[in-house]
Amino acid sequence: MSSTVYERVSTILVENFGVEADKISADATFEDLDLDSLDLVEFSLAAEEELGVRIEDEEAEALGTLGDAVKLLEDKGATPGEG
Amino acid sequence: MLLADKRLVITGVLNEQSIAFSVARLAQEAGAQVVLTGFGRGLRITERIARRLPDPPPVLELDVTEPAHHRALAADLEERWGAVDGVVHAVAFAPETALGGDFLDTSWDDVATALRVSTYSFAELSATLTPLLRAAGGGSVVGLDFDATRAWPAYDWMGVAKAGLEATARYVARDLGPQGTRVNLVAAGPLRTVAAKGIEGFADIERSWGEQAPLGWDVTDAEPVARTVCALLSDWLPATTGMVVHADGGAHAIGAPTPPAS
């Protein structure tokens, strides 16, 4: 079954950062998810490795919510994939 | 090649913008063998980013404030190489209260943390690796600095820590000179690293740097600083120790931004 970029990002957050699945929503900010600037660095790397899309530092800093991150990744060409 | 067969320990690689990442990349391209260190949560990030180097190096855990980590690092390197030709100290931390403008309202505990991690660790890491450097015939220790002879906007207690680092490097140079070890710092111009972006107000320093530096300055390019570090790690500055080398486009030498000649 294919999964959306949103689902793939959610999986990264749950598996790599121990975020509780029920806290995840498009409106959640990274602060809501208890991700600090160091986590955001790691999130960018993980997203790049999992989705093949590079998030520049400046872009990562400007991200408000999880929905923003998904939109950025989609705009940059991340596609729904297996997983 | 500049660093052929040099065995280097490089701290402070967090992401591709890290000065230490550029050092590791250039060093490998110049023939060096590299081991990285990482710390705490950053360790996982360093492990990830290590895979993006030309030849993914091992990553060892080093929290500079943990004596046990120092011992484990020395033991690993002793077994791995038996000697170390070069060390890059790219470690600094200050609590938020110690940066960004409230200089006169920072507690001693927060200042102590900044000095512990950013200043004392230079001597401690040098001491940890002294026998391995000696085994390599001396070797080179290089630390990252930001010109501490002047006060800066926002830099605050990190500036004090860097002033201490400059003094510490001179004393380590004094004590390790007899075994042939060179000890130097590279004072970088401002770069948009994760560390710098953690400093509220650092942008004020960035802004005028390019105008003041005769050679110009690109805040997004760590390579000029990394090349300078590699030069100090090489055999080509054999009589240089206890020195702060400025890799800043020359801004430190100029008193005020100079308009281009018409």
CSV table of C-alpha atoms in Angstrom, one decimal:
chain,number,residue,atom,x,y,z
A,1,MET,CA,0.0,0.0,0.0
A,2,SER,CA,1.3,3.4,-0.8
A,3,SER,CA,1.5,6.1,1.8
A,4,THR,CA,1.3,9.9,1.6
A,5,VAL,CA,4.2,12.2,2.3
A,6,TYR,CA,2.3,13.2,5.5
A,7,GLU,CA,2.2,9.6,6.6
A,8,ARG,CA,5.9,9.0,5.8
A,9,VAL,CA,6.8,12.2,7.7
A,10,SER,CA,4.7,11.0,10.6
A,11,THR,CA,6.5,7.6,10.6
A,12,ILE,CA,9.9,9.4,10.8
A,13,LEU,CA,8.7,11.4,13.8
A,14,VAL,CA,7.3,8.4,15.6
A,15,GLU,CA,10.2,6.1,14.9
A,16,ASN,CA,13.2,8.5,15.1
A,17,PHE,CA,12.1,11.0,17.6
A,18,GLY,CA,9.7,9.1,19.9
A,19,VAL,CA,6.8,11.5,19.1
A,20,GLU,CA,3.5,10.0,20.3
A,21,ALA,CA,1.4,9.3,17.3
A,22,ASP,CA,-1.7,10.9,18.7
A,23,LYS,CA,0.2,14.2,19.1
A,24,ILE,CA,0.8,14.4,15.3
A,25,SER,CA,-1.4,16.6,13.2
A,26,ALA,CA,-0.9,19.0,10.3
A,27,ASP,CA,-1.4,21.9,12.7
A,28,ALA,CA,1.1,20.7,15.3
A,29,THR,CA,4.2,22.9,15.5
A,30,PHE,CA,7.6,21.3,16.0
A,31,GLU,CA,7.6,22.9,19.4
A,32,ASP,CA,4.3,21.0,20.2
A,33,LEU,CA,6.1,17.8,19.3
A,34,ASP,CA,9.0,18.7,21.6
A,35,LEU,CA,11.4,19.0,18.7
A,36,ASP,CA,14.1,21.6,19.3
A,37,SER,CA,16.6,23.1,16.8
A,38,LEU,CA,18.9,20.0,17.1
A,39,ASP,CA,16.0,17.7,16.4
A,40,LEU,CA,15.1,19.8,13.5
A,41,VAL,CA,18.6,19.3,12.0
A,42,GLU,CA,18.2,15.6,12.4
A,43,PHE,CA,14.6,15.7,11.0
A,44,SER,CA,15.9,17.4,7.9
A,45,LEU,CA,18.6,14.7,7.4
A,46,ALA,CA,16.1,11.9,8.0
A,47,ALA,CA,13.5,13.4,5.6
A,48,GLU,CA,16.2,13.8,3.0
A,49,GLU,CA,17.3,10.2,3.4
A,50,GLU,CA,13.7,8.8,3.5
A,51,LEU,CA,12.1,11.0,0.8
A,52,GLY,CA,15.1,12.0,-1.3
A,53,VAL,CA,14.3,15.7,-0.9
A,54,ARG,CA,16.8,18.1,0.5
A,55,ILE,CA,15.6,20.7,3.1
A,56,GLU,CA,18.0,23.6,3.4
A,57,ASP,CA,18.8,25.0,6.9
A,58,GLU,CA,17.0,28.2,6.1
A,59,GLU,CA,13.9,26.3,5.1
A,60,ALA,CA,14.0,24.1,8.1
A,61,GLU,CA,14.1,27.2,10.4
A,62,ALA,CA,11.1,28.8,8.7
A,63,LEU,CA,8.9,25.7,9.2
A,64,GLY,CA,6.0,26.4,11.5
A,65,THR,CA,3.9,23.3,11.5
A,66,LEU,CA,4.1,19.8,10.4
A,67,GLY,CA,1.7,20.7,7.6
A,68,ASP,CA,4.2,23.3,6.4
A,69,ALA,CA,7.0,20.7,6.4
A,70,VAL,CA,4.8,18.3,4.3
A,71,LYS,CA,3.9,21.0,1.9
A,72,LEU,CA,7.6,22.0,1.5
A,73,LEU,CA,8.6,18.4,0.9
A,74,GLU,CA,5.8,17.9,-1.7
A,75,ASP,CA,6.7,21.2,-3.4
A,76,LYS,CA,10.2,20.0,-3.7
A,77,GLY,CA,9.1,16.8,-5.3
A,78,ALA,CA,8.6,14.3,-2.6
A,79,THR,CA,6.1,11.8,-3.7
A,80,PRO,CA,3.9,9.2,-1.9
A,81,GLY,CA,5.9,6.0,-1.7
A,82,GLU,CA,5.9,2.5,-0.5
A,83,GLY,CA,6.0,2.1,3.2
B,1,MET,CA,48.7,14.9,-1.2
B,2,LEU,CA,48.6,17.5,1.6
B,3,LEU,CA,47.4,15.1,4.3
B,4,ALA,CA,48.5,11.8,2.9
B,5,ASP,CA,48.2,9.1,5.6
B,6,LYS,CA,47.5,11.6,8.4
B,7,ARG,CA,45.4,10.1,11.2
B,8,LEU,CA,43.0,12.8,12.3
B,9,VAL,CA,40.4,13.1,15.1
B,10,ILE,CA,37.8,15.6,14.2
B,11,THR,CA,35.2,16.8,16.7
B,12,GLY,CA,32.2,19.0,16.1
B,13,VAL,CA,30.6,17.6,12.9
B,14,LEU,CA,26.9,18.2,13.2
B,15,ASN,CA,25.6,18.8,9.7
B,16,GLU,CA,27.0,19.7,6.3
B,17,GLN,CA,27.2,23.4,7.3
B,18,SER,CA,29.5,22.5,10.2
B,19,ILE,CA,33.1,23.9,9.7
B,20,ALA,CA,34.3,20.5,10.9
B,21,PHE,CA,32.3,18.7,8.2
B,22,SER,CA,34.2,20.7,5.5
B,23,VAL,CA,37.5,19.9,7.3
B,24,ALA,CA,36.7,16.2,7.3
B,25,ARG,CA,35.7,16.3,3.7
B,26,LEU,CA,38.8,18.2,2.5
B,27,ALA,CA,41.0,16.1,4.8
B,28,GLN,CA,39.8,12.9,3.3
B,29,GLU,CA,40.2,14.3,-0.2
B,30,ALA,CA,43.8,15.2,0.7
B,31,GLY,CA,44.5,11.6,1.8
B,32,ALA,CA,43.8,11.6,5.5
B,33,GLN,CA,42.2,8.9,7.6
B,34,VAL,CA,39.5,10.4,9.8
B,35,VAL,CA,37.6,9.5,13.0
B,36,LEU,CA,34.8,11.8,14.0
B,37,THR,CA,33.4,12.3,17.5
B,38,GLY,CA,29.8,13.1,18.5
B,39,PHE,CA,28.0,13.9,21.7
B,40,GLY,CA,24.6,13.1,23.3
B,41,ARG,CA,21.7,13.5,20.9
B,42,GLY,CA,24.2,15.0,18.4
B,43,LEU,CA,25.9,11.6,18.1
B,44,ARG,CA,23.0,10.2,16.1
B,45,ILE,CA,23.2,13.2,13.8
B,46,THR,CA,26.9,12.9,13.4
B,47,GLU,CA,26.5,9.2,12.5
B,48,ARG,CA,24.0,10.2,9.8
B,49,ILE,CA,26.1,13.0,8.4
B,50,ALA,CA,29.2,10.9,8.5
B,51,ARG,CA,27.7,8.8,5.7
B,52,ARG,CA,27.8,11.8,3.4
B,53,LEU,CA,31.6,12.1,3.6
B,54,PRO,CA,33.6,10.7,0.7
B,55,ASP,CA,34.7,7.7,2.9
B,56,PRO,CA,32.2,7.4,5.7
B,57,PRO,CA,34.4,7.5,8.9
B,58,PRO,CA,33.7,5.9,12.3
B,59,VAL,CA,32.0,8.1,14.9
B,60,LEU,CA,33.1,7.7,18.5
B,61,GLU,CA,31.2,9.1,21.4
B,62,LEU,CA,32.8,12.1,23.2
B,63,ASP,CA,31.1,14.3,25.6
B,64,VAL,CA,34.1,16.5,26.5
B,65,THR,CA,32.8,16.8,30.1
B,66,GLU,CA,32.9,13.1,30.7
B,67,PRO,CA,36.3,11.8,31.8
B,68,ALA,CA,35.3,8.2,30.9
B,69,HIS,CA,34.7,9.3,27.3
B,70,HIS,CA,38.2,10.7,27.1
B,71,ARG,CA,39.6,7.5,28.4
B,72,ALA,CA,37.6,5.4,25.9
B,73,LEU,CA,38.5,7.7,23.0
B,74,ALA,CA,42.2,7.3,23.8
B,75,ALA,CA,41.9,3.6,24.2
B,76,ASP,CA,40.1,3.2,20.9
B,77,LEU,CA,42.6,5.4,19.0
B,78,GLU,CA,45.5,3.6,20.6
B,79,GLU,CA,44.2,0.3,19.3
B,80,ARG,CA,43.0,1.6,16.0
B,81,TRP,CA,46.1,3.6,15.0
B,82,GLY,CA,48.6,3.7,17.9
B,83,ALA,CA,49.2,7.3,17.1
B,84,VAL,CA,47.3,10.5,16.1
B,85,ASP,CA,48.7,13.1,13.7
B,86,GLY,CA,46.1,15.7,14.1
B,87,VAL,CA,43.2,16.8,16.3
B,88,VAL,CA,40.4,19.3,15.4
B,89,HIS,CA,38.7,20.8,18.5
B,90,ALA,CA,35.4,22.2,17.2
B,91,VAL,CA,33.5,22.2,20.5
B,92,ALA,CA,31.6,25.1,22.1
B,93,PHE,CA,28.5,25.6,24.1
B,94,ALA,CA,26.9,28.3,26.1
B,95,PRO,CA,23.5,28.3,27.8
B,96,GLU,CA,21.0,30.7,26.1
B,97,THR,CA,21.3,33.2,29.0
B,98,ALA,CA,25.0,33.6,28.4
B,99,LEU,CA,24.4,34.7,24.8
B,100,GLY,CA,22.4,37.4,23.1
B,101,GLY,CA,22.7,40.6,25.1
B,102,ASP,CA,22.1,40.1,28.8
B,103,PHE,CA,25.8,40.0,29.6
B,104,LEU,CA,25.5,41.6,33.0
B,105,ASP,CA,22.6,39.4,33.9
B,106,THR,CA,24.2,35.9,33.5
B,107,SER,CA,24.6,33.6,36.4
B,108,TRP,CA,28.0,32.1,37.3
B,109,ASP,CA,26.6,28.6,36.8
B,110,ASP,CA,25.8,29.4,33.1
B,111,VAL,CA,29.1,31.1,32.6
B,112,ALA,CA,30.9,28.1,34.2
B,113,THR,CA,29.1,25.8,31.7
B,114,ALA,CA,30.3,27.8,28.8
B,115,LEU,CA,33.9,27.9,30.0
B,116,ARG,CA,33.8,24.2,30.9
B,117,VAL,CA,32.7,23.1,27.4
B,118,SER,CA,34.3,25.7,25.2
B,119,THR,CA,37.6,26.6,26.9
B,120,TYR,CA,38.7,23.9,29.4
B,121,SER,CA,37.8,21.1,27.0
B,122,PHE,CA,40.6,22.2,24.7
B,123,ALA,CA,43.2,21.5,27.3
B,124,GLU,CA,41.5,18.3,28.4
B,125,LEU,CA,41.2,16.9,24.8
B,126,SER,CA,44.9,17.9,24.2
B,127,ALA,CA,45.9,16.1,27.4
B,128,THR,CA,43.9,13.0,26.5
B,129,LEU,CA,45.6,12.7,23.1
B,130,THR,CA,49.1,13.8,24.2
B,131,PRO,CA,50.7,10.3,24.2
B,132,LEU,CA,49.2,9.5,20.8
B,133,LEU,CA,50.4,12.8,19.4
B,134,ARG,CA,53.8,12.0,20.8
B,135,ALA,CA,53.7,8.6,19.2
B,136,ALA,CA,53.1,10.3,15.8
B,137,GLY,CA,56.2,12.5,16.3
B,138,GLY,CA,54.3,15.5,17.6
B,139,GLY,CA,51.3,16.2,15.4
B,140,SER,CA,49.0,19.2,15.3
B,141,VAL,CA,46.1,20.4,17.4
B,142,VAL,CA,43.8,22.9,15.9
B,143,GLY,CA,40.9,24.7,17.6
B,144,LEU,CA,38.1,26.9,16.2
B,145,ASP,CA,38.0,30.4,17.5
B,146,PHE,CA,36.2,33.7,16.9
B,147,ASP,CA,38.4,36.7,17.4
B,148,ALA,CA,38.3,37.4,21.1
B,149,THR,CA,40.5,40.5,21.2
B,150,ARG,CA,37.3,42.6,20.8
B,151,ALA,CA,33.8,42.6,22.1
B,152,TRP,CA,31.0,41.7,19.7
B,153,PRO,CA,27.2,42.2,19.6
B,154,ALA,CA,25.4,39.2,21.1
B,155,TYR,CA,28.5,36.9,21.5
B,156,ASP,CA,28.8,37.7,25.2
B,157,TRP,CA,30.1,35.0,27.4
B,158,MET,CA,31.1,32.9,24.4
B,159,GLY,CA,33.5,35.8,23.6
B,160,VAL,CA,34.9,35.4,27.1
B,161,ALA,CA,35.2,31.7,26.6
B,162,LYS,CA,37.0,32.2,23.3
B,163,ALA,CA,39.4,34.7,25.0
B,164,GLY,CA,40.1,31.9,27.5
B,165,LEU,CA,40.5,29.5,24.6
B,166,GLU,CA,43.1,31.7,23.0
B,167,ALA,CA,45.1,31.8,26.3
B,168,THR,CA,44.6,28.0,26.8
B,169,ALA,CA,46.0,27.3,23.3
B,170,ARG,CA,49.1,29.3,24.2
B,171,TYR,CA,49.7,27.3,27.4
B,172,VAL,CA,49.0,23.9,25.7
B,173,ALA,CA,51.5,25.0,22.9
B,174,ARG,CA,54.0,25.8,25.7
B,175,ASP,CA,53.6,22.4,27.3
B,176,LEU,CA,53.4,20.2,24.2
B,177,GLY,CA,56.1,22.0,22.2
B,178,PRO,CA,58.9,19.9,23.6
B,179,GLN,CA,57.3,16.8,22.2
B,180,GLY,CA,56.9,18.5,18.8
B,181,THR,CA,53.2,19.1,18.9
B,182,ARG,CA,51.9,22.3,17.3
B,183,VAL,CA,48.9,23.9,18.8
B,184,ASN,CA,47.0,26.6,17.0
B,185,LEU,CA,43.6,28.2,16.6
B,186,VAL,CA,41.8,29.4,13.5
B,187,ALA,CA,39.7,32.5,14.1
B,188,ALA,CA,36.9,32.2,11.5
B,189,GLY,CA,34.7,34.9,10.1
B,190,PRO,CA,31.0,34.5,10.9
B,191,LEU,CA,29.4,31.4,9.2
B,192,ARG,CA,25.8,30.3,9.2
B,193,THR,CA,26.3,27.1,11.2
B,194,VAL,CA,23.9,25.5,13.5
B,195,ALA,CA,26.0,26.8,16.4
B,196,ALA,CA,26.0,30.4,15.1
B,197,LYS,CA,22.3,30.4,14.4
B,198,GLY,CA,21.7,29.5,18.0
B,199,ILE,CA,23.0,32.9,18.9
B,200,GLU,CA,20.3,35.5,18.8
B,201,GLY,CA,21.7,38.7,17.3
B,202,PHE,CA,24.6,37.0,15.5
B,203,ALA,CA,23.2,38.4,12.3
B,204,ASP,CA,24.4,41.8,13.4
B,205,ILE,CA,28.0,40.6,13.2
B,206,GLU,CA,27.5,38.9,9.8
B,207,ARG,CA,26.1,41.9,8.1
B,208,SER,CA,29.1,44.2,8.0
B,209,TRP,CA,31.8,41.5,7.7
B,210,GLY,CA,31.8,41.3,3.9
B,211,GLU,CA,32.2,45.1,3.7
B,212,GLN,CA,35.1,45.1,6.2
B,213,ALA,CA,37.0,42.1,4.8
B,214,PRO,CA,39.4,43.1,2.0
B,215,LEU,CA,39.0,39.6,0.5
B,216,GLY,CA,35.2,39.7,1.0
B,217,TRP,CA,33.3,37.1,3.0
B,218,ASP,CA,30.7,34.5,2.3
B,219,VAL,CA,28.8,33.5,5.5
B,220,THR,CA,27.5,30.3,3.8
B,221,ASP,CA,30.9,28.9,2.8
B,222,ALA,CA,32.9,27.1,5.5
B,223,GLU,CA,35.5,25.9,3.0
B,224,PRO,CA,38.0,28.8,3.4
B,225,VAL,CA,38.1,28.2,7.1
B,226,ALA,CA,38.4,24.4,6.6
B,227,ARG,CA,41.2,24.8,4.2
B,228,THR,CA,43.1,26.9,6.8
B,229,VAL,CA,42.5,24.2,9.4
B,230,CYS,CA,43.9,21.6,6.9
B,231,ALA,CA,46.9,23.7,6.3
B,232,LEU,CA,47.6,23.8,10.0
B,233,LEU,CA,47.1,20.0,10.2
B,234,SER,CA,49.7,19.5,7.4
B,235,ASP,CA,53.5,19.5,7.6
B,236,TRP,CA,53.7,22.9,5.9
B,237,LEU,CA,53.5,25.2,9.0
B,238,PRO,CA,56.2,23.3,11.0
B,239,ALA,CA,57.4,26.3,13.0
B,240,THR,CA,54.0,27.7,13.9
B,241,THR,CA,52.5,27.1,17.3
B,242,GLY,CA,50.5,29.1,19.9
B,243,MET,CA,49.1,31.1,17.1
B,244,VAL,CA,45.7,32.5,16.2
B,245,VAL,CA,45.4,32.3,12.4
B,246,HIS,CA,42.6,34.5,11.0
B,247,ALA,CA,40.5,33.0,8.3
B,248,ASP,CA,38.1,35.9,8.1
B,249,GLY,CA,38.7,37.6,4.7
B,250,GLY,CA,41.0,40.0,6.5
B,251,ALA,CA,38.3,41.8,8.5
B,252,HIS,CA,40.4,41.7,11.7
B,253,ALA,CA,43.0,43.9,10.1
B,254,ILE,CA,40.7,46.7,9.1
B,255,GLY,CA,39.3,49.3,11.4
B,256,ALA,CA,36.1,50.1,9.6
B,257,PRO,CA,34.3,49.1,6.4
B,258,THR,CA,36.0,50.8,3.5
B,259,PRO,CA,34.1,51.9,0.4
B,260,PRO,CA,35.5,50.6,-2.9
B,261,ALA,CA,37.9,53.1,-4.6
B,262,SER,CA,36.1,55.1,-7.3
